[in-house]
Short mmCIF file of C-alpha atoms in Angstrom, two decimals:
data_model
loop_
_atom_site.label_atom_id
_atom_site.label_comp_id
_atom_site.label_asym_id
_atom_site.label_seq_id
_atom_site.Cartn_x
_atom_site.Cartn_y
_atom_site.Cartn_z
CA MET Q 1490 26.93 60.74 42.25
CA ARG Q 1491 30.49 62.00 41.62
CA ASN Q 1492 31.68 65.21 43.58
CA ARG Q 1493 31.95 68.28 41.50
CA ILE Q 1494 35.51 69.82 41.48
CA THR Q 1495 35.94 73.38 40.21
CA THR Q 1496 38.53 73.32 36.99
CA ARG Q 1497 40.68 75.47 39.18
CA THR Q 1498 40.99 73.48 41.92
CA ARG Q 1499 41.55 69.95 39.66
CA VAL Q 1500 44.35 71.69 37.57
CA ALA Q 1501 45.95 72.92 40.82
CA THR Q 1502 45.88 69.51 42.27
CA ALA Q 1503 47.45 68.14 39.31
CA LEU Q 1504 49.99 70.64 39.36
CA LEU Q 1505 50.61 70.38 43.01
CA ALA Q 1506 50.65 66.74 43.20
CA THR Q 1507 53.47 66.56 40.66
CA THR Q 1508 55.62 69.00 42.18
CA LEU Q 1509 55.22 67.38 45.62
CA LEU Q 1510 55.78 64.22 44.20
CA ALA Q 1511 58.97 65.54 42.38
CA ALA Q 1512 60.18 67.30 45.77
CA GLY Q 1513 62.77 65.20 47.38
CA CYS Q 1514 61.29 65.87 50.82
CA ALA Q 1515 58.24 64.46 50.20
CA SER Q 1516 59.62 61.05 49.34
CA SER Q 1517 61.25 58.61 51.82
CA GLY Q 1518 65.15 58.58 51.72
CA GLY Q 1519 67.37 55.75 51.01
CA ASP Q 1520 70.06 54.37 53.22
CA SER Q 1521 72.85 56.96 52.66
CA ASP Q 1522 75.40 55.18 54.28
CA LYS Q 1523 74.79 51.52 52.38
CA ASP Q 1524 77.30 50.93 49.63
CA SER Q 1525 78.06 54.79 49.71
CA ASP Q 1526 81.66 54.13 48.63
CA SER Q 1527 81.15 51.53 45.87
CA SER Q 1528 81.66 54.19 43.37
CA SER Q 1529 83.94 57.20 42.95
CA LEU Q 1530 81.45 59.02 40.91
CA THR Q 1531 81.09 62.75 41.53
CA LYS Q 1532 78.03 64.70 41.93
CA ASP Q 1533 78.54 66.24 38.41
CA GLU Q 1534 78.80 62.79 36.92
CA ILE Q 1535 75.72 61.40 39.12
CA TYR Q 1536 73.34 64.21 37.70
CA THR Q 1537 74.65 64.10 34.08
CA ALA Q 1538 71.55 64.51 31.66
CA GLY Q 1539 70.66 61.71 29.39
CA VAL Q 1540 71.26 57.93 29.27
CA VAL Q 1541 73.85 56.95 31.71
CA GLY Q 1542 75.75 54.00 32.40
CA VAL Q 1543 74.88 52.11 29.33
CA LYS Q 1544 78.33 50.40 28.12
CA GLY Q 1545 78.95 48.83 24.57
CA ASP Q 1546 76.92 47.25 22.13
CA GLU Q 1547 73.78 45.99 23.51
CA GLY Q 1548 73.29 43.39 20.81
CA ASP Q 1549 70.22 42.91 18.49
CA PRO Q 1550 66.58 43.04 20.03
CA LYS Q 1551 64.80 40.00 21.33
CA ASP Q 1552 61.45 39.66 21.21
CA GLY Q 1553 58.94 38.20 24.05
CA GLY Q 1554 58.41 38.99 27.85
CA THR Q 1555 56.99 41.29 30.38
CA LEU Q 1556 58.80 44.52 31.53
CA THR Q 1557 57.69 45.36 34.89
CA LEU Q 1558 58.26 49.29 35.85
CA ALA Q 1559 58.06 50.16 39.44
CA ASP Q 1560 56.39 53.47 38.71
CA TYR Q 1561 56.69 56.77 40.61
CA SER Q 1562 52.73 57.33 40.79
CA GLU Q 1563 49.66 55.30 39.77
CA ALA Q 1564 47.44 56.30 36.65
CA ARG Q 1565 43.91 56.10 38.22
CA SER Q 1566 42.90 57.17 34.76
CA LEU Q 1567 44.08 56.73 31.41
CA ASP Q 1568 42.57 59.85 30.24
CA PRO Q 1569 45.41 62.43 29.33
CA THR Q 1570 43.13 65.27 30.82
CA LYS Q 1571 42.79 63.66 34.18
CA THR Q 1572 46.29 62.05 34.51
CA TYR Q 1573 48.97 64.87 34.37
CA GLY Q 1574 51.50 63.73 31.49
CA ASN Q 1575 54.70 63.62 33.49
CA GLY Q 1576 56.65 60.68 34.86
CA ALA Q 1577 55.91 61.52 38.39
CA ALA Q 1578 52.32 61.44 37.86
CA GLY Q 1579 51.36 58.20 36.14
CA GLY Q 1580 52.16 59.95 32.43
CA ASN Q 1581 54.47 56.83 31.60
CA ALA Q 1582 51.02 54.45 30.92
CA THR Q 1583 49.47 57.15 29.09
CA ALA Q 1584 52.60 57.53 26.81
CA ALA Q 1585 52.34 54.05 26.30
CA ILE Q 1586 48.99 54.02 25.01
CA TYR Q 1587 48.55 56.97 23.19
CA ASP Q 1588 52.36 58.08 22.23
CA VAL Q 1589 53.31 61.52 21.40
CA LEU Q 1590 53.20 63.43 18.32
CA MET Q 1591 56.94 64.90 19.02
CA ARG Q 1592 59.79 63.72 21.19
CA TYR Q 1593 62.32 65.69 23.15
CA ASN Q 1594 65.64 64.20 22.43
CA GLN Q 1595 68.05 64.99 25.55
CA GLU Q 1596 71.08 64.29 23.64
CA THR Q 1597 70.57 66.96 20.80
CA ASN Q 1598 68.55 69.20 22.92
CA SER Q 1599 66.05 69.41 20.28
CA PHE Q 1600 62.50 67.87 19.36
CA ASP Q 1601 62.21 65.04 17.10
CA PRO Q 1602 59.17 63.99 15.13
CA TRP Q 1603 57.58 61.03 16.35
CA LEU Q 1604 54.06 60.20 15.64
CA ALA Q 1605 54.14 63.15 13.51
CA GLU Q 1606 56.36 63.08 10.20
CA SER Q 1607 57.33 66.71 10.70
CA LEU Q 1608 56.63 70.20 12.58
CA THR Q 1609 57.95 73.26 10.72
CA SER Q 1610 57.77 76.99 11.16
CA GLU Q 1611 59.38 79.86 9.44
CA ASP Q 1612 58.60 82.54 11.95
CA ASN Q 1613 57.69 80.46 15.30
CA THR Q 1614 54.39 81.97 15.02
CA THR Q 1615 52.79 79.68 12.24
CA TRP Q 1616 53.55 75.93 12.86
CA THR Q 1617 52.82 73.18 10.30
CA LEU Q 1618 52.21 69.62 11.79
CA LYS Q 1619 52.84 67.04 9.01
CA LEU Q 1620 51.41 63.51 9.88
CA ARG Q 1621 52.94 60.12 9.08
CA LYS Q 1622 50.61 58.52 6.44
CA ASP Q 1623 48.53 55.37 7.32
CA VAL Q 1624 48.87 55.74 11.05
CA LYS Q 1625 45.37 54.05 12.78
CA PHE Q 1626 44.49 54.01 16.32
CA THR Q 1627 43.79 50.50 17.85
CA ASP Q 1628 40.09 50.78 16.83
CA GLY Q 1629 41.27 50.82 13.10
CA THR Q 1630 40.20 54.53 12.71
CA PRO Q 1631 42.77 56.94 10.99
CA LEU Q 1632 45.16 59.36 13.06
CA ASP Q 1633 44.71 62.41 10.57
CA ALA Q 1634 44.31 65.98 10.90
CA ASN Q 1635 40.66 65.78 12.39
CA ALA Q 1636 41.79 63.40 14.57
CA VAL Q 1637 44.53 65.51 16.08
CA MET Q 1638 42.50 68.63 16.24
CA GLY Q 1639 39.49 66.80 17.95
CA SER Q 1640 41.87 65.32 20.55
CA LEU Q 1641 43.36 68.88 21.41
CA GLY Q 1642 39.90 70.30 21.50
CA TYR Q 1643 38.99 67.64 24.08
CA TYR Q 1644 42.16 68.05 25.95
CA MET Q 1645 41.60 71.79 26.30
CA LYS Q 1646 38.01 71.67 26.99
CA ASN Q 1647 38.78 69.45 29.94
CA VAL Q 1648 41.67 71.40 31.16
CA GLY Q 1649 44.53 68.86 30.42
CA PHE Q 1650 48.03 70.16 32.06
CA ASN Q 1651 49.19 73.29 30.29
CA THR Q 1652 45.84 74.10 28.76
CA LEU Q 1653 46.27 77.84 29.82
CA LEU Q 1654 49.48 78.04 27.75
CA LEU Q 1655 47.44 76.48 24.84
CA ALA Q 1656 44.44 78.46 25.07
CA THR Q 1657 45.88 81.70 25.31
CA ASN Q 1658 48.54 81.08 22.60
CA ILE Q 1659 46.65 79.04 19.80
CA LYS Q 1660 44.88 81.87 17.70
CA ASP Q 1661 43.68 79.06 15.19
CA MET Q 1662 43.83 75.66 14.30
CA LYS Q 1663 42.93 73.84 11.04
CA PRO Q 1664 43.43 71.22 8.81
CA ALA Q 1665 45.16 71.54 5.46
CA GLY Q 1666 44.33 68.13 3.80
CA THR Q 1667 43.97 65.06 5.81
CA ASP Q 1668 47.53 64.71 6.90
CA THR Q 1669 48.34 68.46 7.91
CA VAL Q 1670 47.36 70.74 10.71
CA VAL Q 1671 48.26 74.37 10.79
CA PHE Q 1672 48.43 76.14 13.98
CA THR Q 1673 48.50 79.81 14.00
CA LEU Q 1674 49.86 81.34 17.24
CA ASN Q 1675 49.13 85.13 18.98
CA ALA Q 1676 52.93 85.51 19.11
CA PRO Q 1677 56.03 83.52 18.23
CA TRP Q 1678 56.54 80.47 20.33
CA VAL Q 1679 59.87 78.87 20.31
CA LYS Q 1680 59.27 75.94 22.28
CA PHE Q 1681 55.67 75.24 20.90
CA PRO Q 1682 56.97 71.78 19.91
CA ASN Q 1683 57.29 70.81 23.72
CA MET Q 1684 53.53 70.84 24.11
CA LEU Q 1685 53.15 68.15 21.46
CA ALA Q 1686 56.10 66.18 23.17
CA SER Q 1687 54.12 65.62 26.43
CA GLY Q 1688 50.41 65.45 27.36
CA PRO Q 1689 48.77 67.62 24.81
CA GLY Q 1690 50.78 65.45 22.11
CA MET Q 1691 49.17 62.37 23.23
CA ILE Q 1692 46.30 61.99 20.45
CA MET Q 1693 43.16 60.10 21.52
CA ALA Q 1694 41.07 58.54 19.09
CA PRO Q 1695 37.45 60.25 18.62
CA ALA Q 1696 35.81 57.21 20.01
CA ALA Q 1697 38.05 57.56 23.10
CA TYR Q 1698 35.83 60.65 24.15
CA ALA Q 1699 32.72 60.44 22.12
CA GLY Q 1700 30.80 59.69 25.40
CA GLY Q 1701 32.52 62.50 27.32
CA PRO Q 1702 34.85 62.19 30.06
CA GLU Q 1703 32.54 59.92 32.22
CA LYS Q 1704 32.71 57.24 29.68
CA PHE Q 1705 36.05 57.78 28.33
CA LYS Q 1706 37.63 54.85 26.68
CA PRO Q 1707 41.41 54.69 26.28
CA ILE Q 1708 42.04 54.48 22.43
CA GLY Q 1709 45.36 55.68 21.06
CA ALA Q 1710 47.90 54.86 18.50
CA GLY Q 1711 50.74 53.88 20.84
CA PRO Q 1712 52.78 50.66 21.20
CA PHE Q 1713 50.52 49.28 23.97
CA VAL Q 1714 46.76 48.88 24.80
CA GLU Q 1715 45.11 48.45 28.12
CA ASP Q 1716 44.87 44.64 29.20
CA THR Q 1717 44.02 44.42 32.96
CA TYR Q 1718 44.10 47.03 35.95
CA LYS Q 1719 43.87 46.05 39.83
CA PRO Q 1720 43.76 49.87 41.57
CA ALA Q 1721 46.73 50.29 43.90
CA GLU Q 1722 48.31 46.73 42.56
CA GLU Q 1723 49.16 46.60 38.97
CA LEU Q 1724 48.25 48.05 35.43
CA VAL Q 1725 48.97 45.59 32.60
CA LEU Q 1726 49.36 46.94 29.00
CA LYS Q 1727 49.59 44.55 26.23
CA ALA Q 1728 51.44 45.05 22.94
CA ASN Q 1729 49.94 46.70 19.73
CA PRO Q 1730 50.80 44.50 17.12
CA ASP Q 1731 49.82 47.30 14.57
CA TYR Q 1732 51.60 49.94 16.10
CA TRP Q 1733 53.30 52.34 13.54
CA ASP Q 1734 56.75 51.86 14.47
CA GLY Q 1735 56.47 48.12 14.12
CA LYS Q 1736 55.25 45.55 16.63
CA PRO Q 1737 56.85 46.14 20.10
CA HIS Q 1738 59.56 43.73 21.08
CA LEU Q 1739 57.65 43.22 24.59
CA ASP Q 1740 54.71 41.13 24.92
CA ALA Q 1741 53.46 43.07 27.56
CA LEU Q 1742 54.23 46.47 30.10
CA ARG Q 1743 53.19 46.04 33.67
CA PHE Q 1744 53.00 48.84 36.21
CA VAL Q 1745 53.23 48.61 39.82
CA TRP Q 1746 53.68 50.93 42.79
CA LEU Q 1747 55.83 50.22 45.60
CA GLY Q 1748 55.57 53.52 47.63
CA SER Q 1749 59.06 54.69 48.65
CA ASP Q 1750 62.06 55.10 46.48
CA ASP Q 1751 63.81 52.68 48.83
CA ALA Q 1752 61.24 49.89 48.09
CA ARG Q 1753 61.62 50.84 44.37
CA LEU Q 1754 65.46 50.47 44.19
CA GLU Q 1755 65.57 47.25 46.39
CA SER Q 1756 62.97 45.72 44.19
CA LEU Q 1757 64.90 46.69 41.14
CA ALA Q 1758 68.17 45.09 42.72
CA GLY Q 1759 66.38 42.02 43.66
CA GLY Q 1760 65.00 41.60 40.27
CA SER Q 1761 61.54 41.61 40.72
CA VAL Q 1762 60.95 44.76 38.70
CA ASP Q 1763 62.95 45.54 35.62
CA ALA Q 1764 62.94 49.38 35.79
CA ALA Q 1765 62.15 51.84 38.21
CA ASN Q 1766 61.43 55.62 38.93
CA LEU Q 1767 63.52 57.43 41.78
CA ARG Q 1768 63.76 60.90 42.97
CA ALA Q 1769 65.03 60.90 46.57
CA PRO Q 1770 68.74 62.33 46.35
CA GLN Q 1771 70.04 59.74 48.48
CA THR Q 1772 68.37 56.70 46.52
CA LEU Q 1773 69.13 58.24 43.50
CA GLU Q 1774 72.78 58.75 43.97
CA LYS Q 1775 73.02 55.21 45.53
CA ALA Q 1776 71.51 53.73 42.21
CA ARG Q 1777 74.08 55.57 40.38
CA LYS Q 1778 76.90 54.68 42.56
CA ASP Q 1779 75.69 50.93 42.42
CA GLY Q 1780 76.20 51.10 38.42
CA PHE Q 1781 72.81 51.07 37.26
CA ALA Q 1782 72.08 52.37 33.75
CA GLY Q 1783 69.21 54.42 33.09
CA ILE Q 1784 67.90 58.07 32.15
CA MET Q 1785 68.64 60.94 34.13
CA ALA Q 1786 66.50 64.06 33.98
CA PRO Q 1787 67.75 66.99 35.83
CA SER Q 1788 65.60 70.24 36.85
CA GLY Q 1789 65.82 73.22 38.55
CA LEU Q 1790 64.06 74.29 41.81
CA ALA Q 1791 63.49 70.36 42.48
CA ASN Q 1792 63.57 71.52 46.09
CA MET Q 1793 62.24 74.84 47.36
CA PHE Q 1794 59.40 76.34 49.58
CA TRP Q 1795 56.80 78.70 48.13
CA LEU Q 1796 56.06 81.97 50.15
CA ASN Q 1797 52.57 83.35 49.99
CA ASN Q 1798 52.82 86.79 48.55
CA ARG Q 1799 49.20 87.40 48.96
CA GLU Q 1800 48.00 90.60 50.82
CA GLY Q 1801 47.43 90.17 54.51
CA ARG Q 1802 50.12 87.38 54.77
CA ALA Q 1803 53.38 88.21 56.82
CA THR Q 1804 55.17 87.16 53.42
CA SER Q 1805 53.62 89.69 51.40
CA ASP Q 1806 56.33 91.76 52.79
CA VAL Q 1807 59.46 91.42 50.59
CA ARG Q 1808 61.37 92.08 53.90
CA VAL Q 1809 60.16 89.08 55.42
CA ARG Q 1810 60.68 86.95 52.32
CA GLN Q 1811 64.46 88.00 52.14
CA ALA Q 1812 64.82 87.29 55.87
CA ILE Q 1813 63.19 83.61 55.77
CA ASN Q 1814 65.65 83.20 52.46
CA TYR Q 1815 68.68 84.34 54.36
CA ALA Q 1816 67.77 82.33 57.58
CA ILE Q 1817 67.54 78.92 55.81
CA ASP Q 1818 70.91 77.43 54.94
CA PRO Q 1819 70.35 74.91 51.98
CA LYS Q 1820 73.57 72.97 52.82
CA VAL Q 1821 72.57 72.47 56.36
CA TYR Q 1822 69.19 71.34 55.18
CA PHE Q 1823 70.39 68.68 52.71
CA ASP Q 1824 72.81 67.41 55.45
CA ARG Q 1825 70.00 66.84 57.91
CA VAL Q 1826 67.20 65.65 55.56
CA SER Q 1827 68.93 63.91 52.98
CA GLY Q 1828 72.12 62.99 54.46
CA GLY Q 1829 74.24 65.14 52.23
CA SER Q 1830 72.75 64.06 49.01
CA GLY Q 1831 71.22 66.48 46.75
CA LEU Q 1832 72.51 69.60 45.04
CA PRO Q 1833 71.96 72.41 47.41
CA SER Q 1834 71.90 76.06 45.71
CA ARG Q 1835 69.98 78.94 45.58
CA ASN Q 1836 70.50 79.08 41.70
CA ILE Q 1837 66.82 78.33 40.25
CA TYR Q 1838 68.32 76.49 37.33
CA SER Q 1839 69.97 73.12 36.79
CA PRO Q 1840 73.59 73.01 36.35
CA SER Q 1841 73.01 70.89 33.45
CA ALA Q 1842 70.66 73.13 31.64
CA PRO Q 1843 71.86 74.73 28.29
CA TYR Q 1844 70.97 78.24 29.75
CA PHE Q 1845 72.59 77.83 33.05
CA THR Q 1846 74.80 80.54 34.33
CA ASP Q 1847 76.19 81.62 37.55
CA VAL Q 1848 74.70 84.66 39.08
CA LYS Q 1849 74.77 86.46 42.52
CA THR Q 1850 72.42 84.45 44.70
CA ALA Q 1851 70.80 85.38 48.13
CA ASP Q 1852 72.86 82.90 50.10
CA TYR Q 1853 72.43 82.20 53.76
CA ASP Q 1854 73.13 84.99 56.09
CA LEU Q 1855 71.87 84.75 59.59
CA GLN Q 1856 72.86 88.66 60.52
CA LYS Q 1857 70.91 89.67 57.29
CA ALA Q 1858 67.86 87.69 58.42
CA LYS Q 1859 67.90 89.33 61.84
CA ASP Q 1860 68.31 92.73 60.49
CA LEU Q 1861 65.41 92.33 57.90
CA LEU Q 1862 63.11 90.92 60.46
CA ALA Q 1863 63.89 93.61 62.90
CA GLU Q 1864 62.82 96.00 60.21
CA ALA Q 1865 59.50 94.56 59.81
CA LYS Q 1866 58.87 93.93 63.46
CA ALA Q 1867 59.68 97.76 63.84
CA ASP Q 1868 56.68 98.40 61.53
CA GLY Q 1869 54.35 96.02 63.35
CA TYR Q 1870 54.98 92.66 62.24
CA ASP Q 1871 54.43 90.09 65.15
CA GLY Q 1872 57.10 87.49 63.58
CA LYS Q 1873 54.81 84.63 63.19
CA LEU Q 1874 54.87 82.44 60.31
CA THR Q 1875 52.71 78.98 59.25
CA TYR Q 1876 54.63 76.33 57.43
CA ILE Q 1877 52.93 73.51 55.93
CA GLY Q 1878 54.06 69.99 54.81
CA GLN Q 1879 53.33 66.57 54.69
CA SER Q 1880 53.39 64.37 57.87
CA ASP Q 1881 55.56 61.55 56.55
CA GLN Q 1882 58.96 61.03 58.38
CA ALA Q 1883 61.22 62.79 55.87
CA SER Q 1884 58.67 65.74 55.76
CA GLN Q 1885 58.75 65.90 59.67
CA THR Q 1886 62.33 66.16 59.74
CA ALA Q 1887 62.45 68.79 57.15
CA ALA Q 1888 59.83 70.69 59.10
CA VAL Q 1889 61.69 70.54 62.27
CA THR Q 1890 64.87 71.48 60.48
CA ILE Q 1891 63.33 74.63 58.83
CA GLN Q 1892 61.77 75.78 62.23
CA ALA Q 1893 64.91 75.60 63.93
CA MET Q 1894 66.51 77.88 61.36
CA LEU Q 1895 63.95 80.51 61.18
CA GLU Q 1896 63.70 80.62 65.05
CA ALA Q 1897 67.34 81.22 65.13
CA ALA Q 1898 66.61 84.34 63.41
CA GLY Q 1899 63.73 85.46 65.40
CA PHE Q 1900 60.64 84.10 63.81
CA THR Q 1901 58.07 82.03 65.78
CA VAL Q 1902 57.01 79.04 63.56
CA LYS Q 1903 53.97 76.96 63.66
CA THR Q 1904 54.09 73.71 61.67
CA ASP Q 1905 51.08 72.32 60.24
CA LEU Q 1906 51.77 68.91 58.88
CA LEU Q 1907 49.09 67.76 56.48
CA ARG Q 1908 47.48 64.15 55.81
CA ASN Q 1909 47.53 64.29 52.13
CA ILE Q 1910 47.97 66.36 48.78
CA ALA Q 1911 44.35 67.17 48.92
CA ASP Q 1912 44.65 68.84 51.95
CA GLN Q 1913 47.60 70.80 51.01
CA THR Q 1914 46.08 71.81 47.55
CA GLN Q 1915 43.19 73.22 49.46
CA ARG Q 1916 45.49 75.34 51.52
CA ILE Q 1917 47.84 76.60 48.92
CA TYR Q 1918 45.23 77.20 45.80
CA VAL Q 1919 41.87 77.76 47.71
CA THR Q 1920 42.01 79.21 51.17
CA HIS Q 1921 45.75 80.79 50.67
CA ASP Q 1922 46.06 79.67 54.48
CA TYR Q 1923 49.96 79.47 54.67
CA ASP Q 1924 53.14 81.56 54.82
CA LEU Q 1925 55.73 78.61 53.59
CA ALA Q 1926 54.69 75.53 51.92
CA VAL Q 1927 57.21 72.83 50.71
CA SER Q 1928 57.11 72.15 47.06
CA ALA Q 1929 59.12 72.07 43.89
CA MET Q 1930 58.94 73.98 40.67
CA SER Q 1931 61.06 71.41 38.70
CA ILE Q 1932 62.24 73.82 35.98
CA PRO Q 1933 62.96 71.29 33.12
CA ASP Q 1934 66.24 71.83 31.00
CA GLU Q 1935 64.32 71.36 27.68
CA ASP Q 1936 61.58 74.01 28.40
CA PRO Q 1937 61.67 76.67 31.13
CA TYR Q 1938 59.26 78.93 29.64
CA SER Q 1939 56.21 76.69 30.24
CA ARG Q 1940 57.08 75.98 33.72
CA ILE Q 1941 58.00 79.71 34.69
CA SER Q 1942 55.11 81.09 32.94
CA THR Q 1943 52.64 78.92 34.38
CA THR Q 1944 54.14 79.46 38.34
CA LEU Q 1945 55.30 82.98 38.19
CA ASN Q 1946 53.13 84.87 35.71
CA GLY Q 1947 51.09 87.23 37.76
CA GLN Q 1948 47.94 86.32 35.78
CA SER Q 1949 48.48 82.77 35.64
CA PRO Q 1950 45.59 81.00 37.80
CA GLN Q 1951 48.29 78.12 38.59
CA ASN Q 1952 50.35 80.86 40.34
CA PRO Q 1953 50.49 79.07 43.68
CA THR Q 1954 51.89 82.08 45.77
CA GLY Q 1955 49.91 85.33 44.25
CA TYR Q 1956 53.24 86.44 43.43
CA SER Q 1957 52.90 89.37 40.92
CA ASN Q 1958 55.70 91.42 39.46
CA PRO Q 1959 55.34 93.76 36.28
CA GLU Q 1960 59.06 93.34 35.30
CA MET Q 1961 58.71 89.45 35.84
CA ASP Q 1962 55.48 89.19 33.63
CA LYS Q 1963 57.37 91.45 30.76
CA LEU Q 1964 60.47 88.90 30.95
CA ILE Q 1965 58.13 85.96 30.70
CA VAL Q 1966 56.46 87.40 27.75
CA GLN Q 1967 59.89 88.00 25.94
CA LEU Q 1968 61.23 84.72 26.80
CA GLN Q 1969 58.36 83.10 25.05
CA ALA Q 1970 59.88 84.31 21.62
CA ALA Q 1971 63.59 84.31 22.57
CA GLU Q 1972 66.08 81.36 21.65
CA GLY Q 1973 69.80 80.81 21.95
CA ASP Q 1974 71.91 83.43 23.54
CA ASP Q 1975 68.85 85.87 23.72
CA ALA Q 1976 66.91 83.23 25.72
CA THR Q 1977 69.93 82.72 28.26
CA LYS Q 1978 69.95 86.54 28.67
CA LEU Q 1979 66.29 86.50 29.69
CA LEU Q 1980 66.76 83.48 31.86
CA THR Q 1981 69.43 85.08 33.65
CA GLN Q 1982 67.40 88.23 34.16
CA ILE Q 1983 64.54 86.07 35.81
CA ASN Q 1984 66.97 84.34 37.95
CA GLU Q 1985 68.38 87.66 38.94
CA LEU Q 1986 64.84 89.06 39.77
CA TRP Q 1987 63.82 86.04 41.88
CA GLN Q 1988 67.02 86.23 43.91
CA GLU Q 1989 65.78 90.07 44.85
CA THR Q 1990 62.28 89.68 44.97
CA VAL Q 1991 62.21 85.98 46.24
CA PRO Q 1992 58.88 84.42 45.30
CA GLY Q 1993 59.92 81.15 47.16
CA VAL Q 1994 63.07 80.09 48.76
CA ALA Q 1995 65.38 78.04 46.34
CA MET Q 1996 66.86 74.88 47.91
CA GLY Q 1997 68.37 73.26 45.07
CA ALA Q 1998 68.38 71.38 41.89
CA GLY Q 1999 67.79 67.75 41.40
CA ALA Q 2000 66.58 64.95 38.94
CA PHE Q 2001 64.46 61.97 38.29
CA PHE Q 2002 66.49 59.23 37.73
CA GLN Q 2003 64.59 55.88 35.42
CA PRO Q 2004 67.12 53.03 36.01
CA TRP Q 2005 66.86 49.62 34.67
CA ASN Q 2006 68.50 46.09 35.14
CA LYS Q 2007 71.14 44.98 32.87
CA ASP Q 2008 68.69 42.89 30.66
CA VAL Q 2009 66.54 45.64 29.75
CA HIS Q 2010 67.34 47.96 26.54
CA GLY Q 2011 65.80 50.18 24.22
CA ILE Q 2012 63.95 52.55 26.56
CA THR Q 2013 63.85 56.15 25.49
CA SER Q 2014 62.10 59.05 26.71
CA THR Q 2015 60.42 62.52 26.05
CA SER Q 2016 59.48 65.79 27.76
CA GLU Q 2017 58.14 65.94 31.22
CA THR Q 2018 60.37 62.79 32.31
CA LEU Q 2019 58.02 60.66 30.13
CA MET Q 2020 59.65 57.17 29.32
CA LEU Q 2021 58.70 55.76 25.91
CA PHE Q 2022 58.71 51.63 25.62
CA GLY Q 2023 57.96 51.13 22.09
CA GLY Q 2024 61.59 50.05 21.21
CA ALA Q 2025 62.32 48.53 24.80
CA TRP Q 2026 63.26 44.75 24.88
CA LYS Q 2027 64.73 42.29 27.50
CA GLY Q 2028 67.50 39.92 26.94
#
């Protein structure tokens, strides 16, 4: 009999698993010295967003063959409500089976119709989704308005990622004929298309969930269908000959999971895999300097530490949070943990983000840390902190580095290195037993609102720290409806408020890099670092 897991814990596990997988310190690093001078690329050039390294005309597509992806994480379920729709959490496999209604276009920073024919709105409150005609699921049933509503209903009922945002914002969802769905929202939501460009936009056939979650069948309208699965070894998908955008060039798509970023890059260079997913800064930078083409997806707060703001914890005192922040030097941290690779910064956004602005940041200042700690101690604080992280070698190095910095400021730090993500989920989301926790927020360039709302809104059940600030909540509500310069202004204010109130310790931006070998072509991407293989080919 399966164990029952509360909805809150299951959603928290998905969120934390993804952020930990995305955090550089949770991955084993690459050999930072090997071939480090093979290219003169600057950091700015390395972390350029979009498709990088592709040179000249790639020629005409060729049919046949199997593309093997050394993926970041195994999709242990092909149910989009159980496998978070993110490239760090197995979502590439579900995207290949279901496709997405909309696609985030990195080049234009806009959302393009994909499975959908169009998504339009006059006021950002009422959105009209028009579907392509004659698109069918692989069981032969139509992907029509009822199928979209049924899939989204199942997704929200079973708490797929971002359900909170969907459920609190969608006032009404109804068909307008067989090929149109009209969404009426409670308030304007400029980035609503992003929901349909990721997990919620992976439309499942009615037969997929007819038997409920326990009898789920992976039936979609994507370019591939499930063929074979050997847990912890490989997942093989075969081409869907009736794919709406034409039969895929590839015969099959194969996923393998090799553990570390080093192993993935070495296998890519050796030719045993065709494409890979990389996140550890030193391995990512090596891949770029070695000349691999691929897709670069930068994000803000890719490296950070959450601070427990809940009553009764030492870090509920803003002076203690500020002291911790001033005591930690991001540059020294990156030097020691990743050999100087990465993008150390206190700014919470990626430099590549269209809304990025320079703000006055709360940078390393040991004397300020000591002074603030002295104030807190004068009011009875004993100076003790509990740090939690993972137990792999890179995480151990990170823990020792942070412990030394904090103790130099006068803190007494207990490090508690845990065996797995489930244990860390329990400590952060259930028992709330920590002061500092290694993590990542991974604010994407395409839609900062969804990530910020999920993690910083005081009412969000997925808020990992208990941080609650009425001014922050007000800014987040305003951000939902803002665009252009107005959105940038609000995001700047959110950044400034972060620097002042310190919900966590910002360590730096980062990126997800998806490199491929020279004979691989046609891979595209969408939101949440998801790769799309419908047009991919080898030759």
